[in-house]
Coordinates of N, CA and C in Angstrom, one line a residue:
M1 N 0.8 -1.2 0.0 CA 0.0 0.0 0.0 C 0.9 1.2 0.0
P2 N 0.6 2.2 -0.9 CA 1.4 3.4 -1.0 C 1.3 4.2 0.3
E3 N 2.4 4.9 0.6 CA 2.5 5.7 1.8 C 1.8 7.0 1.4
S4 N 1.0 7.6 2.4 CA 0.4 8.8 2.1 C 1.4 9.9 2.6
V5 N 1.4 11.0 1.9 CA 2.3 12.1 2.2 C 1.5 13.3 2.6
A6 N 1.9 13.8 3.7 CA 1.1 15.0 4.3 C 1.7 16.2 3.6
I7 N 0.8 17.1 3.1 CA 1.2 18.3 2.5 C 0.9 19.4 3.5
D8 N 1.9 20.2 3.7 CA 1.8 21.4 4.6 C 1.1 22.5 3.8
P9 N -0.1 22.9 4.3 CA -0.8 24.0 3.5 C 0.0 25.3 3.4
G10 N 1.0 25.5 4.2 CA 1.7 26.8 4.2 C 2.9 26.7 3.3
S11 N 3.3 25.5 2.8 CA 4.5 25.4 2.0 C 4.2 25.8 0.5
P12 N 5.2 26.5 -0.1 CA 5.0 26.9 -1.5 C 5.0 25.7 -2.4
V13 N 4.2 25.9 -3.5 CA 4.1 24.9 -4.6 C 5.3 25.1 -5.5
T14 N 6.0 24.1 -5.8 CA 7.1 24.2 -6.7 C 6.8 23.5 -8.1
A15 N 7.4 24.0 -9.1 CA 7.2 23.4 -10.5 C 7.9 22.1 -10.6
P16 N 7.4 21.2 -11.4 CA 8.1 19.9 -11.6 C 9.4 20.2 -12.3
P17 N 10.3 19.2 -12.3 CA 11.6 19.4 -12.9 C 11.5 19.7 -14.4
T18 N 12.4 20.4 -15.0 CA 12.3 20.9 -16.4 C 13.0 19.9 -17.4
R19 N 13.3 18.7 -16.9 CA 13.9 17.7 -17.7 C 13.1 17.4 -19.0
G20 N 11.8 17.5 -19.0 CA 11.0 17.1 -20.1 C 11.1 18.1 -21.3
R21 N 11.5 19.4 -21.1 CA 11.6 20.3 -22.1 C 12.6 19.9 -23.2
A22 N 13.8 19.5 -22.7 CA 14.9 19.1 -23.7 C 14.4 17.9 -24.5
S23 N 13.8 16.9 -23.9 CA 13.4 15.8 -24.6 C 12.3 16.1 -25.6
G24 N 11.4 17.0 -25.2 CA 10.3 17.4 -26.1 C 10.9 18.2 -27.3
L25 N 11.8 19.0 -27.2 CA 12.5 19.7 -28.3 C 13.2 18.7 -29.2
F26 N 13.8 17.7 -28.6 CA 14.5 16.7 -29.4 C 13.5 15.9 -30.2
L27 N 12.3 15.6 -29.7 CA 11.3 14.9 -30.4 C 10.7 15.7 -31.5
V28 N 10.6 17.0 -31.3 CA 10.1 17.9 -32.4 C 11.1 18.0 -33.6
V29 N 12.4 18.0 -33.2 CA 13.4 18.1 -34.3 C 13.5 16.7 -35.0
I30 N 13.4 15.6 -34.3 CA 13.4 14.3 -35.0 C 12.2 14.2 -35.8
A31 N 11.0 14.6 -35.4 CA 9.8 14.5 -36.1 C 9.8 15.3 -37.4
S32 N 10.4 16.5 -37.3 CA 10.6 17.4 -38.4 C 11.5 16.8 -39.5
L33 N 12.6 16.2 -39.0 CA 13.5 15.6 -40.0 C 12.9 14.4 -40.6
A34 N 12.2 13.6 -39.9 CA 11.5 12.4 -40.4 C 10.4 12.8 -41.4
G35 N 9.7 13.9 -41.1 CA 8.7 14.4 -42.1 C 9.3 14.9 -43.4
A36 N 10.4 15.6 -43.3 CA 11.1 16.1 -44.5 C 11.6 15.0 -45.3
A37 N 12.2 14.0 -44.7 CA 12.7 12.9 -45.4 C 11.6 12.1 -46.1
G38 N 10.5 11.9 -45.4 CA 9.4 11.2 -46.0 C 8.8 12.0 -47.1
G39 N 8.7 13.3 -47.0 CA 8.2 14.1 -48.1 C 9.1 14.0 -49.3
Y40 N 10.4 14.1 -49.1 CA 11.3 14.0 -50.2 C 11.2 12.6 -50.9
A41 N 11.2 11.6 -50.1 CA 11.1 10.2 -50.7 C 9.8 10.0 -51.4
G42 N 8.7 10.6 -50.9 CA 7.4 10.5 -51.5 C 7.4 11.2 -52.8
G43 N 8.0 12.4 -52.9 CA 8.1 13.2 -54.1 C 8.9 12.4 -55.2
Q44 N 10.0 11.8 -54.8 CA 10.8 11.1 -55.7 C 10.0 9.9 -56.3
W45 N 9.3 9.2 -55.4 CA 8.5 8.1 -55.8 C 7.4 8.5 -56.8
A46 N 6.8 9.6 -56.5 CA 5.6 10.0 -57.3 C 6.1 10.5 -58.7
T47 N 7.2 11.1 -58.8 CA 7.7 11.6 -60.1 C 8.5 10.6 -60.9
R48 N 8.7 9.5 -60.4 CA 9.5 8.4 -61.1 C 8.9 8.1 -62.5
P49 N 7.6 7.9 -62.6 CA 7.0 7.5 -63.9 C 7.1 8.7 -64.9
L50 N 7.0 9.9 -64.4 CA 7.2 11.1 -65.3 C 8.6 11.2 -65.9
V51 N 9.6 11.0 -65.0 CA 11.0 11.0 -65.4 C 11.3 9.9 -66.4
A52 N 10.7 8.7 -66.2 CA 11.0 7.6 -67.1 C 10.3 7.9 -68.4
E53 N 9.1 8.5 -68.4 CA 8.4 8.8 -69.7 C 9.2 9.8 -70.5
L54 N 9.7 10.8 -69.8 CA 10.5 11.9 -70.5 C 11.8 11.4 -71.1
A55 N 12.4 10.4 -70.4 CA 13.6 9.8 -70.9 C 13.5 9.1 -72.2
T56 N 12.3 8.6 -72.5 CA 12.1 7.8 -73.7 C 11.7 8.7 -74.9
R57 N 11.5 10.0 -74.6 CA 11.1 10.9 -75.7 C 12.3 11.7 -76.2
P58 N 12.4 11.7 -77.5 CA 13.6 12.4 -78.1 C 13.4 14.0 -78.0
P59 N 14.5 14.7 -78.0 CA 14.4 16.2 -78.1 C 13.9 16.5 -79.4
V60 N 13.2 17.7 -79.5 CA 12.6 18.1 -80.8 C 13.1 19.5 -81.2
I61 N 13.4 19.6 -82.5 CA 13.8 20.8 -83.1 C 13.0 21.0 -84.4
I62 N 12.5 22.3 -84.5 CA 11.7 22.6 -85.7 C 12.6 23.5 -86.6
I63 N 12.6 23.1 -87.9 CA 13.4 23.9 -88.9 C 12.4 24.5 -89.8
D64 N 12.5 25.8 -90.0 CA 11.6 26.5 -91.0 C 12.4 26.7 -92.3
I65 N 12.3 25.6 -93.1 CA 13.0 25.6 -94.4 C 12.6 26.7 -95.3
A66 N 11.3 27.0 -95.4 CA 10.8 28.1 -96.2 C 11.4 29.4 -95.8
R67 N 11.5 29.7 -94.5 CA 12.1 30.9 -94.1 C 13.6 31.0 -94.4
A68 N 14.2 29.9 -94.2 CA 15.7 29.8 -94.5 C 15.9 30.0 -96.0
M69 N 15.0 29.7 -96.9 CA 15.2 29.8 -98.3 C 14.9 31.2 -98.8
R70 N 14.3 32.1 -98.0 CA 14.0 33.4 -98.4 C 15.3 34.2 -98.8
G71 N 15.2 34.8 -99.9 CA 16.4 35.6 -100.3 C 17.5 34.8 -101.0
V72 N 17.3 33.5 -101.1 CA 18.3 32.6 -101.8 C 18.1 32.7 -103.3
P73 N 19.1 33.0 -104.1 CA 18.9 33.0 -105.5 C 18.3 31.6 -106.0
S74 N 17.5 31.7 -107.0 CA 16.9 30.4 -107.5 C 17.9 29.4 -108.0
D75 N 19.0 29.8 -108.5 CA 20.0 28.8 -108.9 C 20.7 28.2 -107.7
Q76 N 20.6 28.7 -106.5 CA 21.2 28.1 -105.3 C 20.2 27.4 -104.4
L77 N 18.9 27.4 -104.8 CA 17.9 26.7 -104.0 C 18.2 25.2 -103.8
G78 N 18.6 24.5 -104.8 CA 18.9 23.1 -104.6 C 20.0 22.8 -103.6
V79 N 21.0 23.6 -103.7 CA 22.2 23.4 -102.8 C 21.7 23.8 -101.4
S80 N 21.0 24.9 -101.2 CA 20.5 25.3 -99.8 C 19.6 24.2 -99.2
I81 N 18.7 23.7 -100.0 CA 17.7 22.7 -99.5 C 18.5 21.4 -99.1
A82 N 19.5 21.0 -100.0 CA 20.3 19.9 -99.6 C 21.1 20.1 -98.3
R83 N 21.6 21.3 -98.1 CA 22.3 21.6 -96.9 C 21.3 21.5 -95.6
Q84 N 20.1 22.0 -95.8 CA 19.1 21.9 -94.7 C 18.8 20.4 -94.4
R85 N 18.6 19.6 -95.5 CA 18.3 18.2 -95.3 C 19.5 17.5 -94.6
D86 N 20.7 17.8 -95.0 CA 21.9 17.3 -94.3 C 22.0 17.6 -92.8
L87 N 21.6 18.9 -92.5 CA 21.6 19.3 -91.1 C 20.5 18.5 -90.4
A88 N 19.4 18.3 -91.0 CA 18.3 17.6 -90.3 C 18.7 16.1 -90.1
R89 N 19.4 15.5 -91.1 CA 19.9 14.1 -91.0 C 20.9 14.0 -89.9
Q90 N 21.8 15.0 -89.8 CA 22.8 14.9 -88.7 C 22.1 15.0 -87.3
L91 N 21.2 15.9 -87.2 CA 20.4 16.0 -85.9 C 19.7 14.7 -85.6
A92 N 19.0 14.1 -86.6 CA 18.3 12.9 -86.4 C 19.2 11.8 -86.0
D93 N 20.4 11.7 -86.6 CA 21.4 10.7 -86.3 C 21.9 10.9 -84.8
G94 N 21.8 12.1 -84.3 CA 22.1 12.4 -82.9 C 21.0 12.1 -81.9
G95 N 19.8 11.7 -82.5 CA 18.7 11.4 -81.6 C 17.7 12.5 -81.5
V96 N 17.7 13.5 -82.3 CA 16.8 14.6 -82.3 C 15.7 14.4 -83.3
L97 N 14.5 14.6 -82.9 CA 13.3 14.6 -83.8 C 13.3 16.0 -84.5
V98 N 13.4 16.0 -85.8 CA 13.4 17.2 -86.6 C 12.1 17.3 -87.4
L99 N 11.5 18.5 -87.2 CA 10.2 18.7 -87.9 C 10.3 20.0 -88.8
D100 N 9.6 20.0 -89.9 CA 9.5 21.2 -90.7 C 8.5 22.1 -90.2
A101 N 8.7 23.4 -90.1 CA 7.8 24.3 -89.5 C 6.4 24.3 -90.3
A102 N 6.4 23.9 -91.6 CA 5.2 23.9 -92.3 C 4.2 22.8 -91.7
A103 N 4.8 21.8 -91.1 CA 4.0 20.7 -90.5 C 3.5 21.0 -89.1
V104 N 4.0 22.1 -88.5 CA 3.7 22.4 -87.1 C 2.6 23.5 -87.0
I105 N 1.6 23.3 -86.2 CA 0.6 24.3 -86.0 C 1.0 25.3 -85.0
E106 N 1.4 24.9 -83.8 CA 1.9 25.8 -82.8 C 3.1 25.1 -82.0
A107 N 4.0 25.9 -81.6 CA 5.1 25.3 -80.8 C 5.8 26.5 -80.1
P108 N 6.4 26.2 -78.9 CA 7.2 27.3 -78.3 C 8.3 27.7 -79.1
A109 N 8.7 29.0 -79.0 CA 9.7 29.6 -79.8 C 11.1 29.0 -79.6
T110 N 11.3 28.4 -78.4 CA 12.6 27.8 -78.1 C 12.8 26.5 -78.9
L111 N 11.8 25.9 -79.5 CA 12.0 24.7 -80.3 C 12.5 25.0 -81.7
F112 N 12.3 26.2 -82.2 CA 12.7 26.5 -83.5 C 14.2 26.7 -83.7
L113 N 14.8 26.1 -84.7 CA 16.2 26.3 -85.0 C 16.3 27.6 -85.8
R114 N 17.0 28.6 -85.3 CA 17.1 29.9 -85.9 C 18.3 30.0 -86.8
P115 N 18.2 30.6 -88.0 CA 19.4 30.8 -88.8 C 20.4 31.7 -88.0
R116 N 21.7 31.6 -88.4 CA 22.7 32.4 -87.7 C 22.4 33.9 -87.9
G117 N 22.7 34.6 -86.8 CA 22.5 36.0 -86.8 C 21.0 36.4 -86.6
T118 N 20.1 35.5 -86.3 CA 18.7 35.8 -86.1 C 18.5 35.7 -84.6
P119 N 17.9 36.8 -84.0 CA 17.7 36.7 -82.5 C 16.6 35.7 -82.1

């Protein structure tokens, strides 16, 4: 049977020891780190299918052959077109999907291959 302790009504009430504050702070830090690690791992797991899908798609470049041929003398058109096709073939051999601008309805400006000296 537990001993009963007599409390003197005139004695001051003291606070319990503060030992729990340090362990509570430690638990908050550990829980925060665990939450951050779990969030990072979950994000990596969730984006894995997207990364795998993008890895299978080739980069794309759009060449505006008609624009490149503007101002070319008619006797040089055959040579200029052959040069454009050689460039497209080299890009395709490097794994790039090359499209003619005439076949594209809309695309971001960054996909278009610009002639030298064109901003």
